[in-house]
C-alpha cells in the first residue's frame, strides 16, 4: 500500500494484494472503475519514456476531437492508465468540477453510458 500526493493536496491511495491472480482483459467501458487518468505535459515524451522502460503501451499518442493529446498504457497488474495533456482544458475542467462529468455523460460521451 502506498500514497501519492498530487498538486492541490489530494492524496491517491494505492493497494496491492498478494497472492496475485492472473490478469484478465477487462472491457474499458464496463460498470465500475475502468481506468485512471493523469494530466501530464508532453504525451510524446512520456510515451517514449514508458516504451524505453518496457511498459506495456496500448496506444500511441493521439489527438482527441476536442484537441487534447492522450495515450493508454497498462500497469504491471493490467490496469488501464491514461496519460493526457489537457492543456488549457485542465483549468476549465477544474472550474466545471462535477458539473463537467454530468454534462459529458449526457453529451459527447453518452453512447458509453447507454
mmCIF file of C-alpha atoms in Angstrom:
data_model
loop_
_atom_site.group_PDB
_atom_site.id
_atom_site.type_symbol
_atom_site.label_atom_id
_atom_site.label_comp_id
_atom_site.label_asym_id
_atom_site.label_seq_id
_atom_site.Cartn_x
_atom_site.Cartn_y
_atom_site.Cartn_z
ATOM 1 C CA UNK A 1 0.000 0.000 0.000
ATOM 2 C CA UNK A 2 1.233 3.497 -0.711
ATOM 3 C CA UNK A 3 0.185 7.105 -1.064
ATOM 4 C CA UNK A 4 0.946 9.652 -3.770
ATOM 5 C CA UNK A 5 0.327 13.334 -3.025
ATOM 6 C CA UNK A 6 -0.830 15.312 -6.039
ATOM 7 C CA UNK A 7 -0.856 19.078 -6.622
ATOM 8 C CA UNK A 8 -3.580 20.778 -4.639
ATOM 9 C CA UNK A 9 -3.106 18.454 -1.664
ATOM 10 C CA UNK A 10 -5.130 15.445 -2.802
ATOM 11 C CA UNK A 11 -3.738 12.001 -1.991
ATOM 12 C CA UNK A 12 -4.011 8.920 -4.201
ATOM 13 C CA UNK A 13 -4.012 5.730 -2.130
ATOM 14 C CA UNK A 14 -2.803 2.588 -3.917
ATOM 15 C CA UNK A 15 -3.251 -1.013 -2.713
ATOM 16 C CA UNK A 16 -1.525 -4.151 -3.953
ATOM 17 C CA UNK A 17 -2.894 -7.522 -2.888
ATOM 18 C CA UNK A 18 -0.993 -10.820 -2.793
ATOM 19 C CA UNK A 19 -1.194 -13.586 -3.839
ATOM 20 C CA UNK A 20 -1.646 -12.177 -7.310
ATOM 21 C CA UNK A 21 -4.294 -13.596 -9.565
ATOM 22 C CA UNK A 22 -3.661 -13.830 -13.310
ATOM 23 C CA UNK A 23 -4.506 -10.614 -15.159
ATOM 24 C CA UNK A 24 -7.696 -10.690 -17.205
ATOM 25 C CA UNK A 25 -8.827 -8.492 -20.089
ATOM 26 C CA UNK A 26 -11.500 -6.067 -18.931
ATOM 27 C CA UNK A 27 -13.738 -4.022 -21.260
ATOM 28 C CA UNK A 28 -12.805 -0.370 -20.824
ATOM 29 C CA UNK A 29 -16.412 0.805 -20.528
ATOM 30 C CA UNK A 30 -17.654 -1.835 -18.077
ATOM 31 C CA UNK A 31 -19.559 -0.931 -14.907
ATOM 32 C CA UNK A 32 -17.309 0.390 -12.147
ATOM 33 C CA UNK A 33 -13.794 1.773 -12.206
ATOM 34 C CA UNK A 34 -12.280 1.205 -15.637
ATOM 35 C CA UNK A 35 -9.119 3.281 -15.723
ATOM 36 C CA UNK A 36 -7.296 6.134 -14.078
ATOM 37 C CA UNK A 37 -6.040 9.186 -15.954
ATOM 38 C CA UNK A 38 -3.232 11.624 -15.217
ATOM 39 C CA UNK A 39 -2.744 15.055 -16.761
ATOM 40 C CA UNK A 40 0.882 15.378 -17.910
ATOM 41 C CA UNK A 41 2.812 17.703 -20.151
ATOM 42 C CA UNK A 42 4.161 16.360 -23.470
ATOM 43 C CA UNK A 43 2.492 12.995 -24.027
ATOM 44 C CA UNK A 44 5.016 12.039 -26.728
ATOM 45 C CA UNK A 45 7.872 12.406 -24.232
ATOM 46 C CA UNK A 46 6.016 10.263 -21.676
ATOM 47 C CA UNK A 47 5.191 7.676 -24.328
ATOM 48 C CA UNK A 48 8.847 7.412 -25.390
ATOM 49 C CA UNK A 49 9.965 7.152 -21.757
ATOM 50 C CA UNK A 50 7.497 4.389 -20.866
ATOM 51 C CA UNK A 51 8.331 2.395 -24.012
ATOM 52 C CA UNK A 52 12.051 2.685 -23.149
ATOM 53 C CA UNK A 53 11.297 1.201 -19.710
ATOM 54 C CA UNK A 54 9.398 -1.757 -21.174
ATOM 55 C CA UNK A 55 5.938 -0.660 -20.044
ATOM 56 C CA UNK A 56 3.046 -2.228 -21.964
ATOM 57 C CA UNK A 57 1.728 0.689 -24.012
ATOM 58 C CA UNK A 58 -1.725 0.108 -25.502
ATOM 59 C CA UNK A 59 -1.903 3.043 -27.920
ATOM 60 C CA UNK A 60 0.308 5.709 -29.443
ATOM 61 C CA UNK A 61 -0.230 9.377 -28.561
ATOM 62 C CA UNK A 62 -3.246 10.716 -30.442
ATOM 63 C CA UNK A 63 -5.247 13.931 -30.519
ATOM 64 C CA UNK A 64 -8.895 13.881 -29.493
ATOM 65 C CA UNK A 65 -11.599 15.692 -31.474
ATOM 66 C CA UNK A 66 -11.572 18.253 -28.630
ATOM 67 C CA UNK A 67 -7.842 18.927 -29.089
ATOM 68 C CA UNK A 68 -6.099 17.308 -26.133
ATOM 69 C CA UNK A 69 -3.479 14.574 -26.638
ATOM 70 C CA UNK A 70 -3.571 11.204 -24.868
ATOM 71 C CA UNK A 71 -2.431 7.587 -24.880
ATOM 72 C CA UNK A 72 -3.049 4.450 -22.817
ATOM 73 C CA UNK A 73 -0.692 2.067 -21.053
ATOM 74 C CA UNK A 74 -1.110 -0.791 -18.582
ATOM 75 C CA UNK A 75 0.493 -1.195 -15.199
ATOM 76 C CA UNK A 76 2.084 -4.458 -14.056
ATOM 77 C CA UNK A 77 -1.336 -5.790 -12.988
ATOM 78 C CA UNK A 78 -3.060 -4.951 -16.278
ATOM 79 C CA UNK A 79 -4.871 -1.835 -15.017
ATOM 80 C CA UNK A 80 -5.503 0.707 -17.764
ATOM 81 C CA UNK A 81 -3.797 4.083 -17.283
ATOM 82 C CA UNK A 82 -4.435 7.108 -19.476
ATOM 83 C CA UNK A 83 -1.841 9.847 -19.773
ATOM 84 C CA UNK A 84 -3.239 13.007 -21.309
ATOM 85 C CA UNK A 85 -2.145 16.569 -21.870
ATOM 86 C CA UNK A 86 -5.248 18.665 -21.287
ATOM 87 C CA UNK A 87 -3.501 21.983 -21.878
ATOM 88 C CA UNK A 88 -5.843 24.884 -21.075
ATOM 89 C CA UNK A 89 -8.712 22.416 -20.514
ATOM 90 C CA UNK A 90 -7.109 21.448 -17.196
ATOM 91 C CA UNK A 91 -8.262 24.768 -15.735
ATOM 92 C CA UNK A 92 -11.669 24.591 -17.432
ATOM 93 C CA UNK A 93 -12.337 21.102 -16.045
ATOM 94 C CA UNK A 94 -11.197 22.205 -12.593
ATOM 95 C CA UNK A 95 -13.729 25.004 -12.738
ATOM 96 C CA UNK A 96 -16.522 22.750 -14.020
ATOM 97 C CA UNK A 97 -15.878 20.050 -11.416
ATOM 98 C CA UNK A 98 -18.740 17.546 -11.049
ATOM 99 C CA UNK A 99 -20.899 19.571 -13.448
ATOM 100 C CA UNK A 100 -18.453 18.678 -16.237
ATOM 101 C CA UNK A 101 -18.919 14.953 -15.591
ATOM 102 C CA UNK A 102 -22.684 15.362 -15.567
ATOM 103 C CA UNK A 103 -22.627 17.226 -18.894
ATOM 104 C CA UNK A 104 -20.177 14.813 -20.562
ATOM 105 C CA UNK A 105 -22.274 11.775 -19.539
ATOM 106 C CA UNK A 106 -25.273 13.324 -21.256
ATOM 107 C CA UNK A 107 -23.405 14.822 -24.203
ATOM 108 C CA UNK A 108 -20.408 13.656 -26.184
ATOM 109 C CA UNK A 109 -19.819 10.507 -24.053
ATOM 110 C CA UNK A 110 -23.478 9.485 -23.860
ATOM 111 C CA UNK A 111 -23.033 6.396 -26.054
ATOM 112 C CA UNK A 112 -20.611 4.908 -23.499
ATOM 113 C CA UNK A 113 -23.182 5.184 -20.707
ATOM 114 C CA UNK A 114 -26.081 3.517 -22.508
#
